[in-house]
PDB file of C-alpha atoms in Angstrom:
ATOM      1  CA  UNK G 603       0.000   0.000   0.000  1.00 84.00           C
ATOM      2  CA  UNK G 604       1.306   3.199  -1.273  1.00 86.00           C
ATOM      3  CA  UNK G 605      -0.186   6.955  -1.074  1.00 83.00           C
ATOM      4  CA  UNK G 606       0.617   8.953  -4.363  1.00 83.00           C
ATOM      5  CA  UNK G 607      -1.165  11.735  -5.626  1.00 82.00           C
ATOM      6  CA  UNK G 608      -3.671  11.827  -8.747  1.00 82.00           C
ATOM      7  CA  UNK G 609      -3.380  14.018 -11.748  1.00 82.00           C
ATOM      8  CA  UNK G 610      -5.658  16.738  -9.718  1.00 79.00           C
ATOM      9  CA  UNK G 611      -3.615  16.365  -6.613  1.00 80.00           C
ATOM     10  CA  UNK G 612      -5.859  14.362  -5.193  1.00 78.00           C
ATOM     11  CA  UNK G 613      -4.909  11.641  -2.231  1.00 81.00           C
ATOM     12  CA  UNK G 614      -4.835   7.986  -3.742  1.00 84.00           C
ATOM     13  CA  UNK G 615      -3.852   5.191  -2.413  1.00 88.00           C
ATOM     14  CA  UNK G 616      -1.831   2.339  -4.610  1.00 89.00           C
ATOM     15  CA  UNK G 617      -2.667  -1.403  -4.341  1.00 93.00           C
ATOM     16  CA  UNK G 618      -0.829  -3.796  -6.548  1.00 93.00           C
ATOM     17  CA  UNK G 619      -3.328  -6.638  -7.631  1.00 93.00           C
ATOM     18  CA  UNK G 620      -1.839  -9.397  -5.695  1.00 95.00           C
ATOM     19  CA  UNK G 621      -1.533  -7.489  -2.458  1.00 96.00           C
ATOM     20  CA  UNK G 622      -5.574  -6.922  -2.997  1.00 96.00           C
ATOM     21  CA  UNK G 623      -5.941 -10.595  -2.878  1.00 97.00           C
ATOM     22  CA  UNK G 624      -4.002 -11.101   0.046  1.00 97.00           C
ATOM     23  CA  UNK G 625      -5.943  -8.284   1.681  1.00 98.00           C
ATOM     24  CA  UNK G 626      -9.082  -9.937   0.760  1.00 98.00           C
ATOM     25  CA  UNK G 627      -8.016 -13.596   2.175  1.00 97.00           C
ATOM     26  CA  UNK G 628      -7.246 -11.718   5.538  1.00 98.00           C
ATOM     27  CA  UNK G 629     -10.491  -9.956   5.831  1.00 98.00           C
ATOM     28  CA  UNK G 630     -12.255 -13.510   5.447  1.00 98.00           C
ATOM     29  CA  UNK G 631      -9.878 -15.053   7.462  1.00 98.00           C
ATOM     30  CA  UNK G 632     -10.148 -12.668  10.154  1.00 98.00           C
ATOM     31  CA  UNK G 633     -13.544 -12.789  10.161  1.00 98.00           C
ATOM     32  CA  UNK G 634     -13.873 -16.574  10.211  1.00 98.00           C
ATOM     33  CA  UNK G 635     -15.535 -16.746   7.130  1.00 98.00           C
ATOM     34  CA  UNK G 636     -13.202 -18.512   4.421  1.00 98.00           C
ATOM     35  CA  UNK G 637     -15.343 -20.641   2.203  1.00 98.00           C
ATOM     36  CA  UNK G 638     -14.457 -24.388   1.537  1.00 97.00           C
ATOM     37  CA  UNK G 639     -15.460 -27.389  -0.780  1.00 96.00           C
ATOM     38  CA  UNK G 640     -18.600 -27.827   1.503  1.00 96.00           C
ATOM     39  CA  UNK G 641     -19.840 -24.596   1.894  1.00 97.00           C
ATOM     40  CA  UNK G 642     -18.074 -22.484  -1.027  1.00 98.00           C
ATOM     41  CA  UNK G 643     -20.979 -19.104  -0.795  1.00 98.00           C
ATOM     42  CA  UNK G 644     -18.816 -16.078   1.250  1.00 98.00           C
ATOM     43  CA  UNK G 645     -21.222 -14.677   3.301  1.00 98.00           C
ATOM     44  CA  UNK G 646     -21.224 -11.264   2.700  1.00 98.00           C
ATOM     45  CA  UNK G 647     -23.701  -9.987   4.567  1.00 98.00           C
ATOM     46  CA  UNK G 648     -21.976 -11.032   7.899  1.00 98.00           C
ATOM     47  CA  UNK G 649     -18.623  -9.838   6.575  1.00 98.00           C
ATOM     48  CA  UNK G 650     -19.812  -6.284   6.465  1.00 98.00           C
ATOM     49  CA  UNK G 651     -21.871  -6.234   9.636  1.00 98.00           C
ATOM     50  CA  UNK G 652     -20.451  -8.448  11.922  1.00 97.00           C
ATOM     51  CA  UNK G 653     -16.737  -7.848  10.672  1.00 98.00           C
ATOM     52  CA  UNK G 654     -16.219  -4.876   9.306  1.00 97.00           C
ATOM     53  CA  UNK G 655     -18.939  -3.129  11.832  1.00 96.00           C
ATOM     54  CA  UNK G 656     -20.764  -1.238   9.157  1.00 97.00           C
ATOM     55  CA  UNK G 657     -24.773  -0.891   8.830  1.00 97.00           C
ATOM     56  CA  UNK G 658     -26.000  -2.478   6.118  1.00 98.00           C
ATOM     57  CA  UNK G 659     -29.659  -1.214   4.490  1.00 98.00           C
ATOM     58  CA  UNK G 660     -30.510  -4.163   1.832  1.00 98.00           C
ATOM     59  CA  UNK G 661     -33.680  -1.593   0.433  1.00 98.00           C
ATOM     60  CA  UNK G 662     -32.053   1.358   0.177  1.00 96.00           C
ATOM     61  CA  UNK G 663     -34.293   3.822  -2.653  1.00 96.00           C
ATOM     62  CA  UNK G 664     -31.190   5.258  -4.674  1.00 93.00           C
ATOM     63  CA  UNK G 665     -31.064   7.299  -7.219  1.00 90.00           C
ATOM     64  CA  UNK G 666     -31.177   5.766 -10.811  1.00 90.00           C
ATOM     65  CA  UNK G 667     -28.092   3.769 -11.927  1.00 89.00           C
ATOM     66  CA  UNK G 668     -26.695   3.707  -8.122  1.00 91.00           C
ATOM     67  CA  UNK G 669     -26.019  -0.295  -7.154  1.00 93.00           C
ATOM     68  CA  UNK G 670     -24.701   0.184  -3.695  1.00 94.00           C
ATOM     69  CA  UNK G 671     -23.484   3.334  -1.648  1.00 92.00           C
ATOM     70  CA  UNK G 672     -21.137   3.390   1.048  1.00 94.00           C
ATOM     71  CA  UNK G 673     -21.538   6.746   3.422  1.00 92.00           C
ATOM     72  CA  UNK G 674     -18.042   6.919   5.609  1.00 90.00           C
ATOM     73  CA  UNK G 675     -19.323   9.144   7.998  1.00 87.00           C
ATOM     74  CA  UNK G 676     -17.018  11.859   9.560  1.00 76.00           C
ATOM     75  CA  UNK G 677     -17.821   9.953  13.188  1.00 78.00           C
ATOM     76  CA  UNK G 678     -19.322   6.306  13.468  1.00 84.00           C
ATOM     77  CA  UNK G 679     -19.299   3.126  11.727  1.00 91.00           C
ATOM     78  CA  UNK G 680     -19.685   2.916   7.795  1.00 93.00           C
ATOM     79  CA  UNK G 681     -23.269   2.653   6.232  1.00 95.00           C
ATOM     80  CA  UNK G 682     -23.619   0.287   3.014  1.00 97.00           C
ATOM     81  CA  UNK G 683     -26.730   0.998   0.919  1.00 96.00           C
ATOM     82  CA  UNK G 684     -27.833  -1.272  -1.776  1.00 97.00           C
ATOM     83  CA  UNK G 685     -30.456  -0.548  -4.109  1.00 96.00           C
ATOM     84  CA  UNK G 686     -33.939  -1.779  -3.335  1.00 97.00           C
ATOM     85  CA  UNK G 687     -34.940  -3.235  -6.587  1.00 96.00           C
ATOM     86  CA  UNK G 688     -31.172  -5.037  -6.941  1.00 96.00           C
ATOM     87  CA  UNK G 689     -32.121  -6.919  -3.257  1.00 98.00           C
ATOM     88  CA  UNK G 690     -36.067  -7.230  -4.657  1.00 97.00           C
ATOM     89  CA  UNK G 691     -34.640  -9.134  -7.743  1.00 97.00           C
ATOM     90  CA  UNK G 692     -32.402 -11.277  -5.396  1.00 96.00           C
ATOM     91  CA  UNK G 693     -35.728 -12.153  -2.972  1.00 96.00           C
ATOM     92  CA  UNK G 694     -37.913 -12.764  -6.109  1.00 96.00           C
ATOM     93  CA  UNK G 695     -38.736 -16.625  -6.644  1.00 94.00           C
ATOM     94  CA  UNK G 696     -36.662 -18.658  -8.207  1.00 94.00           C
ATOM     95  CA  UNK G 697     -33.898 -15.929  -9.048  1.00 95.00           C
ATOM     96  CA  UNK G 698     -31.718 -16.081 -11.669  1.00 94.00           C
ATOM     97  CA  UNK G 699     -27.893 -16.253 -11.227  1.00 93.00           C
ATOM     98  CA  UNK G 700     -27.134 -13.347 -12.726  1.00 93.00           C
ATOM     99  CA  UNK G 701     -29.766 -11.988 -10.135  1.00 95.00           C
ATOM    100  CA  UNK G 702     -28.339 -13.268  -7.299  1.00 97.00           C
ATOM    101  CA  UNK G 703     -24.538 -12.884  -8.653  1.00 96.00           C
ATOM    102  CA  UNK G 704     -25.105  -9.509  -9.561  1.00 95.00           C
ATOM    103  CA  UNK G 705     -26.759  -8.867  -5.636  1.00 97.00           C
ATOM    104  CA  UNK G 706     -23.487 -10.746  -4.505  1.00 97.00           C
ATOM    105  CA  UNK G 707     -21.156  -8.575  -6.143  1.00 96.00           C
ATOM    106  CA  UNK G 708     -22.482  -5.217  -5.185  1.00 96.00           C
ATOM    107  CA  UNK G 709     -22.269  -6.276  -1.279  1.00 97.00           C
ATOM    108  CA  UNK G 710     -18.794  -7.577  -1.896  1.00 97.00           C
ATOM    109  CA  UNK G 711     -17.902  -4.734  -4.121  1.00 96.00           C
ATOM    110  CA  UNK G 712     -19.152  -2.131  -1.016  1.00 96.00           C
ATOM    111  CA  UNK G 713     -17.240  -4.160   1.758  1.00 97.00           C
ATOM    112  CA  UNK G 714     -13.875  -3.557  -0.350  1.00 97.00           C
ATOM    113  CA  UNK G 715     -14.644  -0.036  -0.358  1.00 95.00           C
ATOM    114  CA  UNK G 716     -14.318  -0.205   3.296  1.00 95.00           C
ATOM    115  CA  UNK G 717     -10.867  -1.963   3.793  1.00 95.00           C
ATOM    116  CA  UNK G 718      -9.447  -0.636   1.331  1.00 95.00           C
ATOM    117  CA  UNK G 719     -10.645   3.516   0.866  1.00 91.00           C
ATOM    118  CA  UNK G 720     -11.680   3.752   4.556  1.00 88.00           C
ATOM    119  CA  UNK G 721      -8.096   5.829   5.203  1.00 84.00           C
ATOM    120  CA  UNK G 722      -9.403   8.146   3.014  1.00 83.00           C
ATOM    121  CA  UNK G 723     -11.779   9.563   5.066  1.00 81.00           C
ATOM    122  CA  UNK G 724     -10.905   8.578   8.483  1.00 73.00           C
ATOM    123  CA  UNK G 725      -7.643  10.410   9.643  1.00 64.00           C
ATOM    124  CA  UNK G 726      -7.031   7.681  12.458  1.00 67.00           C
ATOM    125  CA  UNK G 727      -6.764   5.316  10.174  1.00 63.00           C
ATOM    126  CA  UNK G 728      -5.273   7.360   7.522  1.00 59.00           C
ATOM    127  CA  UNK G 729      -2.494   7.894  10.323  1.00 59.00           C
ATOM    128  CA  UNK G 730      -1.758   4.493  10.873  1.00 58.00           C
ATOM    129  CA  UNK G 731      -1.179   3.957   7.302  1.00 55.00           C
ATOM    130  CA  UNK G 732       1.618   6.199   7.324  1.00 58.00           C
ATOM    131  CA  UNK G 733      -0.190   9.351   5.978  1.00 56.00           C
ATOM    132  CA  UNK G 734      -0.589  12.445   8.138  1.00 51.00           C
ATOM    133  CA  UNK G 735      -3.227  13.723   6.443  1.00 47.00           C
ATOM    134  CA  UNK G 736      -6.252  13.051   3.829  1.00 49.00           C
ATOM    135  CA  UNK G 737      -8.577  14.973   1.595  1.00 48.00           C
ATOM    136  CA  UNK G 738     -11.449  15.061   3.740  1.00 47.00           C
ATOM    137  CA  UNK G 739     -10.630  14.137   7.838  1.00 43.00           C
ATOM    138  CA  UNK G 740     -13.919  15.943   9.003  1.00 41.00           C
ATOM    139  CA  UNK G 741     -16.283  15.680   6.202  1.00 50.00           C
ATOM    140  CA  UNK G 742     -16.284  11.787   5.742  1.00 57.00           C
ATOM    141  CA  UNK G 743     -17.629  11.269   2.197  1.00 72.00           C
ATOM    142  CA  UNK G 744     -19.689   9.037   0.118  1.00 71.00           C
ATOM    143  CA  UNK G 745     -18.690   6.020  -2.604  1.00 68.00           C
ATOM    144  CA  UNK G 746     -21.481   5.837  -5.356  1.00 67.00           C
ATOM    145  CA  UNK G 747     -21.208   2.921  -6.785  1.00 66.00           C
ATOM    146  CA  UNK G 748     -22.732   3.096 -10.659  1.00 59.00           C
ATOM    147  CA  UNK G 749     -24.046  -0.245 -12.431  1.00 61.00           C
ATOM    148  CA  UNK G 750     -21.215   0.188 -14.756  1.00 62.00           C
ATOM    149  CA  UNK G 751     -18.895   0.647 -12.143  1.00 65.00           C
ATOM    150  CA  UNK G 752     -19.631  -2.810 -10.411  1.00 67.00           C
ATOM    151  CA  UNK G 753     -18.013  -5.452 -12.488  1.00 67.00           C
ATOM    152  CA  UNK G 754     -15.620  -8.542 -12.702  1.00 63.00           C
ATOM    153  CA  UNK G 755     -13.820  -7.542 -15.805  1.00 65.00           C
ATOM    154  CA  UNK G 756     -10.007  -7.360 -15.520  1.00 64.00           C
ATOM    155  CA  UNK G 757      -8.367  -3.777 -15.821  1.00 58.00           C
ATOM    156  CA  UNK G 758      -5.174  -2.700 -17.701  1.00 63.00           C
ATOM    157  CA  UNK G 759      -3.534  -2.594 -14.106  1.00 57.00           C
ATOM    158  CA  UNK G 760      -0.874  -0.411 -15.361  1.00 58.00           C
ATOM    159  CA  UNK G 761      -3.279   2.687 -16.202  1.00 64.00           C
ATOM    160  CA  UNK G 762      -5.133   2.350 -13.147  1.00 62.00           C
ATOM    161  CA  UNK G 763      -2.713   5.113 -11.241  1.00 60.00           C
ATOM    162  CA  UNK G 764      -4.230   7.846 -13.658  1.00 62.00           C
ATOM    163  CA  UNK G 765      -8.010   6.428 -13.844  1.00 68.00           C
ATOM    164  CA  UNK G 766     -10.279   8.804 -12.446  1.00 70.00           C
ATOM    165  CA  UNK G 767     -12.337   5.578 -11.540  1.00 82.00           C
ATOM    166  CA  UNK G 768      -9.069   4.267  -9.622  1.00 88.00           C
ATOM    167  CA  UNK G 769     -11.029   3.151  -6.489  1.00 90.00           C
ATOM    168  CA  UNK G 770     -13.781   0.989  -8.612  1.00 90.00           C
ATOM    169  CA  UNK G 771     -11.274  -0.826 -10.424  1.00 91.00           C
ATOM    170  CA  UNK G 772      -9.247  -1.585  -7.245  1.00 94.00           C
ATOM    171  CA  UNK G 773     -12.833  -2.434  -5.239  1.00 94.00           C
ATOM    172  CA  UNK G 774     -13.434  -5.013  -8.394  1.00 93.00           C
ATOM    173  CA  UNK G 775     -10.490  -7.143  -7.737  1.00 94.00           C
ATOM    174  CA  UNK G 776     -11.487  -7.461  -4.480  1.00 97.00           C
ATOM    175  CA  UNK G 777     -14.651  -8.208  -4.909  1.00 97.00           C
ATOM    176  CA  UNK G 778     -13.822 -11.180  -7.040  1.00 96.00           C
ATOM    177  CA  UNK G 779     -11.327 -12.179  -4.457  1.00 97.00           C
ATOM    178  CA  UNK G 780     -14.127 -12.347  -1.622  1.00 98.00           C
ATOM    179  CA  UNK G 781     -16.515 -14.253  -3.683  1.00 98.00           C
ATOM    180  CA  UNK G 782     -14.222 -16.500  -6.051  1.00 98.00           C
ATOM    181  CA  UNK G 783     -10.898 -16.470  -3.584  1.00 97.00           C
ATOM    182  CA  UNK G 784      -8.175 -18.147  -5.746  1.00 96.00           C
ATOM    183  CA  UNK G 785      -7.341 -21.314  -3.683  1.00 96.00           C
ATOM    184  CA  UNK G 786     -10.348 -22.290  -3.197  1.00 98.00           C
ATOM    185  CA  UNK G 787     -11.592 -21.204  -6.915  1.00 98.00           C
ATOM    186  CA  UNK G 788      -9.158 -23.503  -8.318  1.00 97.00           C
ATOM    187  CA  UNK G 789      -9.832 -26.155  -6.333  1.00 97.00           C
ATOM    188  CA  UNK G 790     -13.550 -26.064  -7.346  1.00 97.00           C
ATOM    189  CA  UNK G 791     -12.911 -25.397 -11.070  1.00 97.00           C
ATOM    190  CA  UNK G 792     -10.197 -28.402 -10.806  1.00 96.00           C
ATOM    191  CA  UNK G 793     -12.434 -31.047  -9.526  1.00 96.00           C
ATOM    192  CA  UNK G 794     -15.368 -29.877 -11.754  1.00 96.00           C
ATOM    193  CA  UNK G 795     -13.049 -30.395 -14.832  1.00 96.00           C
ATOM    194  CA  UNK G 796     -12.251 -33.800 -13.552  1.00 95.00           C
ATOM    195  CA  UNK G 797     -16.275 -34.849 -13.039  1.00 94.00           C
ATOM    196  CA  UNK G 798     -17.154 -33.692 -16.305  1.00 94.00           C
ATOM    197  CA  UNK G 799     -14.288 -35.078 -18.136  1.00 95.00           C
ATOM    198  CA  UNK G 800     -13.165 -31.880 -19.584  1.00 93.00           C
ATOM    199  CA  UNK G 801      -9.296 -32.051 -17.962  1.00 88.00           C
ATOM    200  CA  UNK G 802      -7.167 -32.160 -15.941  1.00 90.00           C
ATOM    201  CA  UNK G 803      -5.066 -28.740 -15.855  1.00 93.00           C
ATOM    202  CA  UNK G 804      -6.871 -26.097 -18.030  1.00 95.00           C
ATOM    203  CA  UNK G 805     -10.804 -26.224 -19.860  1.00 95.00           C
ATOM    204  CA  UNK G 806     -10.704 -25.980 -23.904  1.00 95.00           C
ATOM    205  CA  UNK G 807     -12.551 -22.751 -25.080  1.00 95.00           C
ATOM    206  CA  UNK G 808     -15.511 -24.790 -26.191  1.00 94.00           C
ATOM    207  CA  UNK G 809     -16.036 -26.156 -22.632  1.00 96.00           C
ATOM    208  CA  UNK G 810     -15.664 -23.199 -20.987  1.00 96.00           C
ATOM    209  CA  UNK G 811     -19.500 -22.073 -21.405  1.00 96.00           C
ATOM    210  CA  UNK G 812     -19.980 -25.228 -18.960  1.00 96.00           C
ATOM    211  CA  UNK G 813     -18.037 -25.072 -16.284  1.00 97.00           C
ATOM    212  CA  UNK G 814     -18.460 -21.377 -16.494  1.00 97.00           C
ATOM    213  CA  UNK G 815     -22.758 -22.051 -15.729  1.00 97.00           C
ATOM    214  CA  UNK G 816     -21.759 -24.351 -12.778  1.00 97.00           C
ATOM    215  CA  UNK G 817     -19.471 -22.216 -11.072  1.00 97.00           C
ATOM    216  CA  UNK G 818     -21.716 -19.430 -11.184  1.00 97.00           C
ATOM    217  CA  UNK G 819     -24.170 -21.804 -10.046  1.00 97.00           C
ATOM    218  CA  UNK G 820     -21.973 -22.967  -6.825  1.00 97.00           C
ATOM    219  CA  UNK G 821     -20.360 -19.981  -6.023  1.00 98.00           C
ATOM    220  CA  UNK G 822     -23.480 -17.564  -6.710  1.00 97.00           C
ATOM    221  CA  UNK G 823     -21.972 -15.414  -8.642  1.00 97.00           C
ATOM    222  CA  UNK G 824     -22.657 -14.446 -12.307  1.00 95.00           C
ATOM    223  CA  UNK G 825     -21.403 -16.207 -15.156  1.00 95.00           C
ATOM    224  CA  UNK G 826     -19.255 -13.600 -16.510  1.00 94.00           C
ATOM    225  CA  UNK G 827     -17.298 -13.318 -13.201  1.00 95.00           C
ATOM    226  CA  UNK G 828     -16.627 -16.943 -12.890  1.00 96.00           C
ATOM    227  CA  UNK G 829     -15.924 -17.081 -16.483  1.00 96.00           C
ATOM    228  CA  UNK G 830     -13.300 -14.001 -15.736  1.00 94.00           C
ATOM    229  CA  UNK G 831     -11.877 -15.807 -13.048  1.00 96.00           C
ATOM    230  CA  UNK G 832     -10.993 -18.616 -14.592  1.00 96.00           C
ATOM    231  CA  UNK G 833      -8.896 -16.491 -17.287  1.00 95.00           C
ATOM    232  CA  UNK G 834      -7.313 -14.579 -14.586  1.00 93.00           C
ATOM    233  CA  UNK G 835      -5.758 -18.270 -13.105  1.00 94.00           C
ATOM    234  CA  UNK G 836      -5.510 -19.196 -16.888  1.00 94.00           C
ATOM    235  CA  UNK G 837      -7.649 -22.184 -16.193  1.00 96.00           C
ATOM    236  CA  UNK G 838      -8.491 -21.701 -20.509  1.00 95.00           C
ATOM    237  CA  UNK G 839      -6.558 -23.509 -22.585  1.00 93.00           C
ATOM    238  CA  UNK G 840      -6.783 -20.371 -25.629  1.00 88.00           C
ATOM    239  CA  UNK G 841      -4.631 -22.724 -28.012  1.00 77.00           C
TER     240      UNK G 841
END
C-alpha cells in the first residue's frame, strides 16, 4: 500500500493486484468466514456487519443507476446501501444467477470499499497507514457505486494510477477475491473439470460455457465473473 497523488492532486492510495488478494483472504480469514469445498458461498452480509462493523440497508431507494453506496461518515461506523430493486430481484422466486450474482457482487464490491478507501476519510486510520493527512478528515464522504462501475472484468492494471475511476477498479479485484478467492476457486474449477471429463489442468474454449454455468451456479456469482476468473488463473486452454 502506497499513497501517491492523482493528476488533480488528489490523495490515492496504490494497491498492486496481488496485495488486494491477500488483503481480501485476511479480511475472510479474520472474520472466520473462508469458504471451503462444503460450503463455497462467502457470506457477505456477515462480513460487512459483523466484521467490518458497518450498517447495512438491503432496500435502500437510490437514485437511478446507483447499485450500492457506502456513506463513511465523519464519526461512526460505515453505512452500506444497496439498491432496493437489486435486493427485490435477489428475494424474487426462483432468481436467476445473474440476479443473485449480480446482488453478490455489489455487497462484496461495497465491503472492499471499506478496507481498502476507509483511510481516506478517516484520519485515524489514515495515520496508521503512514499518511498524516487526507482529503477530507472531518467531512467523511460518500462512494457511489454506478451499475457500470460494479463489475468482474479485468483492468489494464498499469493505467489504473491515472483512472479517475481508480477506487472501482481496485474495489473489483477485491470483490472477485471475496466471492471467487483463488485457492479455493481452483480447487472447485479443478475437480469440476475432472467430473465432467473436460481435464485435468486447463478447460478448452468450447467447454468453458460449462463449467463457467456451474461455477456461477456454486459460487453464486454471475457467469461472466466466474468465467473471468478462470482467465485470470488461466484455467483456458486459448490454443
Amino acid at each position: 500500500m502506497q499513497w501517491y497523488s492523482g493528476p488533480e492532486g488528489d490523495q490515492r492510495i496504490w494497491y498492486e493486484p496481488e496485495d488486494i488478494e491477500q488483503i481480501a483472504t485476511e479480511q475472510l480469514r479474520n472474520a472466520d468466514l473462508v469458504p471451503t469445498l462444503d460450503d463455497p458461498v462467502t457470506n457477505v452480509e456477515r462480513l460487512i456487519e459483523g466484521h467490518l462493523h458497518a450498517e447495512l440497508d438491503l432496500y435502500a431507494e437510490l437514485p437511478d443507476g446507483v447499485l450500492g453506496l457506502t456513506d463513511f461518515p465523519a464519526r461512526g461506523a460505515p453505512k452500506v446501501l444497496i439498491d432496493s430493486a437489486l435486493t427485490e430481484a435477489r428475494d424474487a422466486e426462483n432468481a436467476p444467477v445473474g440476479a443473485v450474482g449480480r446482488w453478490r457482487a455489489t455487497l462484496a464490491h461495497e465491503a472492499s470499499h471499506i478496507f481498502l478507501h476507509r483511510y481516506l476519510f478517516d484520519p485515524e486510520m489514515a495515520q496508521l497507514a503512514g499518511r498524516s493527512a487526507v482529503a477530507v478528515p472531518s467531512e467523511g464522504g460518500l462512494m457511489r457505486c454506478l451499475h457500470r462501475d460494479i463489475s468482474a472484468a479485468e483492468a489494464d492494471w498499469g493505467s489504473v494510477r491515472r483512472r479517475s475511476d481508480w477506487r472501482e477498479v481496485q474495489a473489483n479485484r477485491a470483490m472477485a477475491a471475496l466471492l471467487m478467492p483463488r485457492r479455493l476457486f481452483r480447487r472447485l474449477a479443478l475437480r469440476e473439470m475432472g467430473r465432467l471429463g473436460l481435464g485435468t489442468s486447463t478447460v478448452a474454449v468450447p467447454d468453458v460455457e460449462v463449467l463457467t454455468a456451474l461455477l456461477a451456479d456454486v459460487l453464486q456469482v454471475s457467469k461472466q465473473a466466474a468465467r473471468i476468473r478462470l482467465d485470470s488463473e488461466s484455467l483456458i486452454a486459448w490454443d
